[in-house]
Amino acid sequence: MNYHSKSPAELRDIRDDLRVKYRELQAAGLKLDITRGKPSPEQLDLSNGLLHLPGDEFRGPSGIDCRNYGGVSGLPELSEVFAPLFGIDPANLIAAGNSSLDLMNDLTVFGLLHGPVGAEKPWSSGPVKFLCPVPGYDRHFGVTESYGIEMIPVPMRPDGPDVDVCTELVARDPSIKGMWLVPTYSNPTGVTVSDEVARGLVSMAAADDFRIYWDNAYAVHTLVDEPPQPLRILELAAEAGHPDRVYALGSTSKITFAGAGVAFLGASKANLDWFVKYLSLKTIGPDKINQLRHLQFFPDTESVRAHMARHREILAPKFQLVLDILDDRLASSKIASWTRPEGGYFISVDVLDGTAARTVALAKDAGIALTAAGATFPYGRDPNDENIRIAPSYPGTDELTVAMDGFATCALLAATEVLLS
Ligand code: PLP
C-alpha cells in the first residue's frame, strides 16, 4: 500500500489505525535504546580472556618492561599483528591509548596549534574548514565543531565521497585543511570506499597541509564471507605525490573492549615523527600492559579475523532482524529507504522528507530512544530532515524487535501526518 497513491480519505483511515497502534505502544511503558553503536554484553564476553592477562608476564617480546614509562609509539609487535588489517606497513603504525577518537582530537589540536607537516603556519592562524561526507559520524563533527572549524557537507555515494565535488572544493579554497572519512563500512551508511575514489582523494590538488582522516573504525567488522581487502592508502597517497596527506586510524574498541581497547595511528614517517613529538609532551607513554594483554590475546593477524567471525555470528542475526522488520513494515508504503550494510555497526534509514525529527520525537514519547534526528550531519542539520541511524548491536533480539516495530509505527504515522498536511 503505497502511501503516495492513496486518497486523502484512505490516508486518514491509515493514520487513524496507526494512532491506535501508537497509543498501544505508549501504553506498553517501554524503555528501549537503539541510539549508539555499542557492542552487546555477549560480544564483550568474547574478549573476557583479556581480563586474566597478561598474568605474571610484564615484558614485551623484545624485552621492554611494560610496567614502566616509555615506549610512546607502543609495542611494535602489536602494530605487526594489526598492520595487515589496516593495509599499512607495520613501520608506519603506532599503537596508542584506548581511543582512536582521542587520536583524531589530538591530530586536530596539534594541527591547529602547531601546523601539520608541510604547513607554513598553524591551522589556527586563519580560517579552517573540513569536508564532511554526509551522512557521517556525529562525533567527528563534534570534534571539528568544538574548535570552530567550518564543516562543509559533501555527498556520500555508494563507492565513497563524491570525488568531483571534493576536488573542486579543495582546488578553490586552500583553507580546507581536512576531511573526515570512514573508508570501510562507513558510519552510518555502510559504504566502503573504492580503489578509484581513494586514488582520486589522495591525488586532488589541495593545500599542502590538507589531511584526510581515514578513520578505519570498521576495517574488520564484516557481516559477509568476502570482505573488501584493505586499501593500502598510505602507499596510494605516496604514489600520488602526497605522502603526508593521510592519517589512518583504527582501534580495537569493537573488537575487544569498547572502553579498554587499543587505538592505532598509521601515517607517513614524517607525520608520525611530528605527532609523536607533540604526543610525548602530553604523555610519557601509552598503557603498555593493556597492549601486552592484547598481544597475548591476538598472537597473530589471523587470530583477530577468527575473533571477528565470532562477533559476526552475534551481529548478523540482529542486522537481519532489523532489515526483516523494515521490509515487512515499511517497504510497501514507499515512505522510506534503508541501507543493507555488509559490515559495520549501523543501518541508515531515510524516512519521508521532513519526518525524521517527528519520528524520533514520537519514538521518544513511546519510550524508544533513537539517535537524534540530524546527528549524522554537521551542526545537527539534516537539510531534508530524513536520515535516522539505527544501531542494532546492543539490545537483545526481543528488545530489538519491539524497538524496530515501534520505530516503524512512528515513521509511518509521521509520514501520514505530513502527507495529509
Ligand atoms: N570512528 C568511528 C567511525 C566510530 O563509529 C567510532 C565509534 O562509534 C569511533 C571512531 C570511536 O572509536 P574509539 O572507541 O577508538 O575512540
mmCIF file of C-alpha atoms in Angstrom, residues 28-334:
data_model
loop_
_atom_site.group_PDB
_atom_site.id
_atom_site.type_symbol
_atom_site.label_atom_id
_atom_site.label_comp_id
_atom_site.label_asym_id
_atom_site.label_seq_id
_atom_site.Cartn_x
_atom_site.Cartn_y
_atom_site.Cartn_z
ATOM 1 C CA ALA A 28 3.377 -0.524 26.959
ATOM 2 C CA GLY A 29 5.729 1.637 29.072
ATOM 3 C CA LEU A 30 8.802 0.738 27.046
ATOM 4 C CA LYS A 31 12.337 1.793 27.919
ATOM 5 C CA LEU A 32 14.436 0.840 24.900
ATOM 6 C CA ASP A 33 17.592 2.367 23.487
ATOM 7 C CA ILE A 34 18.975 1.892 19.977
ATOM 8 C CA THR A 35 20.965 5.114 19.867
ATOM 9 C CA ARG A 36 24.648 4.240 19.958
ATOM 10 C CA GLY A 37 26.717 1.578 18.266
ATOM 11 C CA LYS A 38 27.873 -0.200 21.380
ATOM 12 C CA PRO A 39 28.910 -3.863 21.491
ATOM 13 C CA SER A 40 26.430 -6.034 23.416
ATOM 14 C CA PRO A 41 27.469 -7.752 26.659
ATOM 15 C CA GLU A 42 27.512 -11.032 24.686
ATOM 16 C CA GLN A 43 30.069 -9.537 22.286
ATOM 17 C CA LEU A 44 32.159 -8.174 25.155
ATOM 18 C CA ASP A 45 32.150 -11.665 26.699
ATOM 19 C CA LEU A 46 34.101 -12.882 23.661
ATOM 20 C CA SER A 47 37.094 -10.950 24.985
ATOM 21 C CA ASN A 48 36.824 -11.860 28.664
ATOM 22 C CA GLY A 49 40.068 -13.803 28.301
ATOM 23 C CA LEU A 50 41.748 -10.400 28.373
ATOM 24 C CA LEU A 51 40.668 -9.889 31.969
ATOM 25 C CA HIS A 52 43.129 -12.560 33.088
ATOM 26 C CA LEU A 53 46.026 -11.307 31.014
ATOM 27 C CA PRO A 54 48.891 -10.562 30.966
ATOM 28 C CA GLY A 55 49.180 -12.794 34.048
ATOM 29 C CA ASP A 56 52.646 -12.598 35.562
ATOM 30 C CA GLU A 57 54.159 -11.511 32.285
ATOM 31 C CA PHE A 58 55.206 -7.886 32.034
ATOM 32 C CA ARG A 59 57.831 -7.861 29.294
ATOM 33 C CA GLY A 60 57.031 -7.371 25.646
ATOM 34 C CA PRO A 61 58.575 -9.836 23.160
ATOM 35 C CA SER A 62 61.511 -7.503 22.583
ATOM 36 C CA GLY A 63 62.175 -7.292 26.325
ATOM 37 C CA ILE A 64 60.564 -3.925 27.059
ATOM 38 C CA ASP A 65 59.237 -3.665 30.626
ATOM 39 C CA CYS A 66 55.589 -2.746 30.086
ATOM 40 C CA ARG A 67 55.182 -1.672 33.711
ATOM 41 C CA ASN A 68 57.455 1.279 33.266
ATOM 42 C CA TYR A 69 57.367 4.630 31.486
ATOM 43 C CA GLY A 70 58.422 4.924 27.866
ATOM 44 C CA GLY A 71 57.656 3.403 24.516
ATOM 45 C CA VAL A 72 55.471 6.270 23.364
ATOM 46 C CA SER A 73 54.831 4.571 19.993
ATOM 47 C CA GLY A 74 53.523 1.430 21.669
ATOM 48 C CA LEU A 75 54.566 -2.209 21.311
ATOM 49 C CA PRO A 76 55.845 -2.729 17.759
ATOM 50 C CA GLU A 77 54.757 -6.388 17.875
ATOM 51 C CA LEU A 78 51.129 -5.278 18.318
ATOM 52 C CA SER A 79 51.474 -2.987 15.294
ATOM 53 C CA GLU A 80 52.729 -6.016 13.358
ATOM 54 C CA VAL A 81 49.599 -8.004 14.212
ATOM 55 C CA PHE A 82 47.184 -5.220 13.248
ATOM 56 C CA ALA A 83 49.011 -3.551 10.345
ATOM 57 C CA PRO A 84 47.805 -6.027 7.664
ATOM 58 C CA LEU A 85 44.206 -5.479 8.752
ATOM 59 C CA PHE A 86 44.568 -1.754 8.062
ATOM 60 C CA GLY A 87 46.610 -2.219 4.861
ATOM 61 C CA ILE A 88 49.540 -0.399 6.427
ATOM 62 C CA ASP A 89 53.199 -1.237 6.785
ATOM 63 C CA PRO A 90 53.945 -2.041 10.482
ATOM 64 C CA ALA A 91 56.705 0.573 10.489
ATOM 65 C CA ASN A 92 54.040 3.191 9.761
ATOM 66 C CA LEU A 93 51.622 2.155 12.508
ATOM 67 C CA ILE A 94 51.825 3.144 16.152
ATOM 68 C CA ALA A 95 49.785 1.629 18.992
ATOM 69 C CA ALA A 96 48.406 4.199 21.413
ATOM 70 C CA GLY A 97 45.797 4.538 24.152
ATOM 71 C CA ASN A 98 42.244 3.259 24.317
ATOM 72 C CA SER A 99 40.524 5.573 21.823
ATOM 73 C CA SER A 100 41.040 6.496 18.180
ATOM 74 C CA LEU A 101 38.732 9.484 18.636
ATOM 75 C CA ASP A 102 41.245 10.752 21.162
ATOM 76 C CA LEU A 103 43.973 10.466 18.482
ATOM 77 C CA MET A 104 41.777 12.326 15.976
ATOM 78 C CA ASN A 105 41.213 15.055 18.526
ATOM 79 C CA ASP A 106 44.964 15.338 19.206
ATOM 80 C CA LEU A 107 45.790 15.386 15.493
ATOM 81 C CA THR A 108 43.346 18.258 15.087
ATOM 82 C CA VAL A 109 44.558 20.225 18.103
ATOM 83 C CA PHE A 110 48.219 19.761 17.157
ATOM 84 C CA GLY A 111 47.350 20.893 13.622
ATOM 85 C CA LEU A 112 45.559 23.963 14.921
ATOM 86 C CA LEU A 113 48.282 24.942 17.367
ATOM 87 C CA HIS A 114 51.481 23.822 15.637
ATOM 88 C CA GLY A 115 50.511 23.262 11.993
ATOM 89 C CA PRO A 116 50.872 19.814 10.401
ATOM 90 C CA VAL A 117 53.932 18.699 8.427
ATOM 91 C CA GLY A 118 54.258 20.961 5.380
ATOM 92 C CA ALA A 119 52.199 23.795 6.865
ATOM 93 C CA GLU A 120 53.663 27.276 6.690
ATOM 94 C CA LYS A 121 51.642 28.309 9.725
ATOM 95 C CA PRO A 122 49.455 26.649 12.351
ATOM 96 C CA TRP A 123 45.970 25.990 11.042
ATOM 97 C CA SER A 124 44.606 28.379 13.656
ATOM 98 C CA SER A 125 46.342 31.363 12.023
ATOM 99 C CA GLY A 126 43.471 31.524 9.518
ATOM 100 C CA PRO A 127 40.057 30.070 8.778
ATOM 101 C CA VAL A 128 39.969 26.254 8.818
ATOM 102 C CA LYS A 129 37.408 24.127 7.027
ATOM 103 C CA PHE A 130 36.853 20.367 6.842
ATOM 104 C CA LEU A 131 34.979 18.345 4.227
ATOM 105 C CA CYS A 132 32.367 16.113 5.800
ATOM 106 C CA PRO A 133 30.845 13.281 3.747
ATOM 107 C CA VAL A 134 27.175 13.047 4.753
ATOM 108 C CA PRO A 135 25.528 11.301 6.386
ATOM 109 C CA GLY A 136 28.530 10.780 8.663
ATOM 110 C CA TYR A 137 29.717 10.162 12.216
ATOM 111 C CA ASP A 138 28.398 12.645 14.753
ATOM 112 C CA ARG A 139 31.488 12.541 16.978
ATOM 113 C CA HIS A 140 33.741 13.532 14.070
ATOM 114 C CA PHE A 141 31.547 16.555 13.567
ATOM 115 C CA GLY A 142 31.612 17.229 17.312
ATOM 116 C CA VAL A 143 35.420 17.487 17.312
ATOM 117 C CA THR A 144 35.590 19.950 14.431
ATOM 118 C CA GLU A 145 32.621 21.997 15.630
ATOM 119 C CA SER A 146 34.128 22.349 19.110
ATOM 120 C CA TYR A 147 37.237 24.030 17.645
ATOM 121 C CA GLY A 148 35.319 26.392 15.389
ATOM 122 C CA ILE A 149 36.313 24.522 12.216
ATOM 123 C CA GLU A 150 33.771 25.150 9.487
ATOM 124 C CA MET A 151 32.250 21.933 8.181
ATOM 125 C CA ILE A 152 31.308 21.566 4.539
ATOM 126 C CA PRO A 153 28.991 18.639 3.749
ATOM 127 C CA VAL A 154 29.879 16.590 0.664
ATOM 128 C CA PRO A 155 27.657 13.841 -0.731
ATOM 129 C CA MET A 156 28.422 10.213 0.046
ATOM 130 C CA ARG A 157 27.919 7.889 -2.930
ATOM 131 C CA PRO A 158 27.775 4.067 -2.966
ATOM 132 C CA ASP A 159 31.569 3.953 -3.545
ATOM 133 C CA GLY A 160 32.623 6.786 -1.225
ATOM 134 C CA PRO A 161 32.522 10.571 -1.171
ATOM 135 C CA ASP A 162 31.852 12.415 -4.447
ATOM 136 C CA VAL A 163 35.428 12.984 -5.644
ATOM 137 C CA ASP A 164 34.479 15.617 -8.236
ATOM 138 C CA VAL A 165 32.787 17.770 -5.613
ATOM 139 C CA CYS A 166 35.741 17.332 -3.209
ATOM 140 C CA THR A 167 38.281 18.103 -5.944
ATOM 141 C CA GLU A 168 36.526 21.296 -6.937
ATOM 142 C CA LEU A 169 36.138 22.485 -3.359
ATOM 143 C CA VAL A 170 39.756 21.903 -2.281
ATOM 144 C CA ALA A 171 41.125 23.388 -5.514
ATOM 145 C CA ARG A 172 39.427 26.715 -4.990
ATOM 146 C CA ASP A 173 39.722 27.006 -1.212
ATOM 147 C CA PRO A 174 43.132 26.479 0.466
ATOM 148 C CA SER A 175 41.536 26.974 3.872
ATOM 149 C CA ILE A 176 40.057 23.474 3.507
ATOM 150 C CA LYS A 177 42.553 21.634 5.685
ATOM 151 C CA GLY A 178 40.898 18.348 6.416
ATOM 152 C CA MET A 179 38.352 15.724 5.571
ATOM 153 C CA TRP A 180 36.596 13.156 7.718
ATOM 154 C CA LEU A 181 36.155 9.747 6.145
ATOM 155 C CA VAL A 182 35.189 6.255 7.329
ATOM 156 C CA PRO A 183 36.507 4.135 4.451
ATOM 157 C CA THR A 184 35.168 0.698 5.373
ATOM 158 C CA TYR A 185 31.522 0.040 6.250
ATOM 159 C CA SER A 186 31.059 3.721 6.898
ATOM 160 C CA ASN A 187 29.146 5.098 9.845
ATOM 161 C CA PRO A 188 26.192 5.231 9.201
ATOM 162 C CA THR A 189 25.691 4.239 5.552
ATOM 163 C CA GLY A 190 27.878 1.112 5.426
ATOM 164 C CA VAL A 191 29.617 2.413 2.290
ATOM 165 C CA THR A 192 33.121 1.121 1.509
ATOM 166 C CA VAL A 193 35.410 3.463 -0.422
ATOM 167 C CA SER A 194 36.504 2.058 -3.783
ATOM 168 C CA ASP A 195 40.083 1.983 -5.004
ATOM 169 C CA GLU A 196 39.203 4.582 -7.650
ATOM 170 C CA VAL A 197 37.673 7.000 -5.152
ATOM 171 C CA ALA A 198 40.615 6.548 -2.774
ATOM 172 C CA ARG A 199 43.070 7.318 -5.593
ATOM 173 C CA GLY A 200 41.010 10.366 -6.522
ATOM 174 C CA LEU A 201 41.067 11.715 -2.972
ATOM 175 C CA VAL A 202 44.810 11.293 -2.482
ATOM 176 C CA SER A 203 45.517 12.827 -5.895
ATOM 177 C CA MET A 204 43.429 16.022 -5.561
ATOM 178 C CA ALA A 205 45.282 19.317 -5.833
ATOM 179 C CA ALA A 206 44.781 20.623 -2.289
ATOM 180 C CA ALA A 207 46.665 22.674 0.300
ATOM 181 C CA ASP A 208 49.984 21.058 1.363
ATOM 182 C CA ASP A 209 48.621 20.771 4.889
ATOM 183 C CA PHE A 210 45.323 19.186 3.815
ATOM 184 C CA ARG A 211 44.754 15.912 5.689
ATOM 185 C CA ILE A 212 42.321 13.045 5.192
ATOM 186 C CA TYR A 213 41.297 11.423 8.480
ATOM 187 C CA TRP A 214 40.966 7.867 7.138
ATOM 188 C CA ASP A 215 39.054 6.517 10.130
ATOM 189 C CA ASN A 216 39.051 2.758 9.554
ATOM 190 C CA ALA A 217 36.979 2.046 12.673
ATOM 191 C CA TYR A 218 35.205 -0.874 10.963
ATOM 192 C CA ALA A 219 38.124 -2.315 8.966
ATOM 193 C CA VAL A 220 37.469 -5.900 10.078
ATOM 194 C CA HIS A 221 33.823 -5.706 11.090
ATOM 195 C CA THR A 222 32.333 -7.706 8.281
ATOM 196 C CA LEU A 223 28.977 -9.451 8.063
ATOM 197 C CA VAL A 224 29.795 -11.319 4.839
ATOM 198 C CA ASP A 225 32.100 -14.112 3.696
ATOM 199 C CA GLU A 226 34.162 -11.988 1.340
ATOM 200 C CA PRO A 227 35.043 -8.693 2.969
ATOM 201 C CA PRO A 228 36.789 -5.953 0.995
ATOM 202 C CA GLN A 229 40.581 -6.028 1.072
ATOM 203 C CA PRO A 230 42.014 -3.037 2.938
ATOM 204 C CA LEU A 231 43.248 -0.341 0.566
ATOM 205 C CA ARG A 232 46.939 0.419 1.013
ATOM 206 C CA ILE A 233 46.067 4.046 1.482
ATOM 207 C CA LEU A 234 49.461 5.370 2.577
ATOM 208 C CA GLU A 235 51.090 3.816 -0.477
ATOM 209 C CA LEU A 236 48.369 5.240 -2.753
ATOM 210 C CA ALA A 237 48.964 8.678 -1.254
ATOM 211 C CA ALA A 238 52.736 8.388 -1.718
ATOM 212 C CA GLU A 239 52.298 7.231 -5.325
ATOM 213 C CA ALA A 240 50.084 10.253 -5.948
ATOM 214 C CA GLY A 241 52.863 12.526 -4.692
ATOM 215 C CA HIS A 242 51.141 13.362 -1.380
ATOM 216 C CA PRO A 243 52.796 11.024 1.149
ATOM 217 C CA ASP A 244 51.684 13.072 4.154
ATOM 218 C CA ARG A 245 48.048 13.516 3.160
ATOM 219 C CA VAL A 246 46.524 10.664 5.172
ATOM 220 C CA TYR A 247 46.101 9.979 8.869
ATOM 221 C CA ALA A 248 44.840 6.398 9.109
ATOM 222 C CA LEU A 249 43.074 5.473 12.322
ATOM 223 C CA GLY A 250 41.545 2.443 13.924
ATOM 224 C CA SER A 251 41.065 0.716 17.249
ATOM 225 C CA THR A 252 40.014 -2.492 18.941
ATOM 226 C CA SER A 253 37.048 -0.727 20.572
ATOM 227 C CA LYS A 254 34.618 -3.000 18.736
ATOM 228 C CA ILE A 255 36.987 -5.948 18.571
ATOM 229 C CA THR A 256 37.757 -6.352 22.295
ATOM 230 C CA PHE A 257 36.511 -3.875 24.907
ATOM 231 C CA ALA A 258 34.987 -0.569 23.813
ATOM 232 C CA GLY A 259 36.333 1.214 26.868
ATOM 233 C CA ALA A 260 39.612 -0.624 27.247
ATOM 234 C CA GLY A 261 40.960 -1.439 23.796
ATOM 235 C CA VAL A 262 43.958 -0.177 21.867
ATOM 236 C CA ALA A 263 43.897 2.582 19.239
ATOM 237 C CA PHE A 264 46.237 2.871 16.247
ATOM 238 C CA LEU A 265 47.567 5.663 14.081
ATOM 239 C CA GLY A 266 49.031 4.924 10.652
ATOM 240 C CA ALA A 267 50.833 7.661 8.749
ATOM 241 C CA SER A 268 53.992 8.581 6.860
ATOM 242 C CA LYS A 269 57.215 8.648 8.853
ATOM 243 C CA ALA A 270 57.224 12.459 8.757
ATOM 244 C CA ASN A 271 53.669 12.596 10.107
ATOM 245 C CA LEU A 272 54.403 10.033 12.831
ATOM 246 C CA ASP A 273 57.556 11.885 13.934
ATOM 247 C CA TRP A 274 55.548 15.099 14.065
ATOM 248 C CA PHE A 275 52.727 13.502 16.037
ATOM 249 C CA VAL A 276 54.986 11.659 18.483
ATOM 250 C CA LYS A 277 56.938 14.865 19.127
ATOM 251 C CA TYR A 278 53.823 16.568 20.477
ATOM 252 C CA LEU A 279 52.320 13.406 21.957
ATOM 253 C CA SER A 280 55.388 12.861 24.109
ATOM 254 C CA LEU A 281 54.788 16.255 25.682
ATOM 255 C CA LYS A 282 51.362 15.179 26.901
ATOM 256 C CA THR A 283 52.136 11.563 27.871
ATOM 257 C CA ILE A 284 55.247 9.573 28.698
ATOM 258 C CA GLY A 285 53.711 6.546 27.043
ATOM 259 C CA PRO A 286 50.540 4.524 26.496
ATOM 260 C CA ASP A 287 49.202 1.705 28.676
ATOM 261 C CA LYS A 288 51.645 -0.982 27.504
ATOM 262 C CA ILE A 289 50.234 -3.555 29.924
ATOM 263 C CA ASN A 290 46.947 -3.328 28.025
ATOM 264 C CA GLN A 291 48.844 -3.575 24.760
ATOM 265 C CA LEU A 292 50.684 -6.646 26.068
ATOM 266 C CA ARG A 293 47.459 -8.382 27.045
ATOM 267 C CA HIS A 294 46.074 -7.639 23.580
ATOM 268 C CA LEU A 295 49.215 -9.097 22.065
ATOM 269 C CA GLN A 296 48.840 -12.263 24.142
ATOM 270 C CA PHE A 297 45.152 -12.478 23.198
ATOM 271 C CA PHE A 298 45.897 -11.889 19.499
ATOM 272 C CA PRO A 299 49.261 -13.535 18.778
ATOM 273 C CA ASP A 300 48.785 -13.079 15.034
ATOM 274 C CA THR A 301 46.621 -11.350 12.439
ATOM 275 C CA GLU A 302 44.577 -14.469 11.714
ATOM 276 C CA SER A 303 43.503 -14.669 15.352
ATOM 277 C CA VAL A 304 41.873 -11.235 15.008
ATOM 278 C CA ARG A 305 39.957 -12.386 11.926
ATOM 279 C CA ALA A 306 38.798 -15.538 13.741
ATOM 280 C CA HIS A 307 37.625 -13.404 16.664
ATOM 281 C CA MET A 308 35.699 -11.104 14.316
ATOM 282 C CA ALA A 309 33.939 -14.142 12.840
ATOM 283 C CA ARG A 310 32.507 -14.761 16.318
ATOM 284 C CA HIS A 311 31.317 -11.152 16.521
ATOM 285 C CA ARG A 312 29.663 -11.672 13.157
ATOM 286 C CA GLU A 313 27.729 -14.682 14.466
ATOM 287 C CA ILE A 314 26.193 -12.443 17.129
ATOM 288 C CA LEU A 315 25.706 -9.342 14.983
ATOM 289 C CA ALA A 316 24.472 -10.745 11.664
ATOM 290 C CA PRO A 317 21.136 -12.070 13.011
ATOM 291 C CA LYS A 318 20.429 -8.691 14.621
ATOM 292 C CA PHE A 319 21.062 -6.844 11.369
ATOM 293 C CA GLN A 320 18.846 -9.354 9.570
ATOM 294 C CA LEU A 321 16.123 -8.864 12.163
ATOM 295 C CA VAL A 322 16.139 -5.103 11.656
ATOM 296 C CA LEU A 323 16.062 -5.491 7.863
ATOM 297 C CA ASP A 324 13.202 -8.007 8.060
ATOM 298 C CA ILE A 325 11.112 -5.620 10.164
ATOM 299 C CA LEU A 326 11.887 -2.668 7.898
ATOM 300 C CA ASP A 327 10.962 -4.765 4.833
ATOM 301 C CA ASP A 328 7.821 -6.059 6.447
ATOM 302 C CA ARG A 329 6.519 -2.830 7.965
ATOM 303 C CA LEU A 330 7.822 -0.087 5.684
ATOM 304 C CA ALA A 331 8.575 -1.408 2.198
ATOM 305 C CA SER A 332 5.103 -1.318 0.683
ATOM 306 C CA SER A 333 4.322 2.200 1.945
ATOM 307 C CA LYS A 334 7.232 3.657 -0.099
#
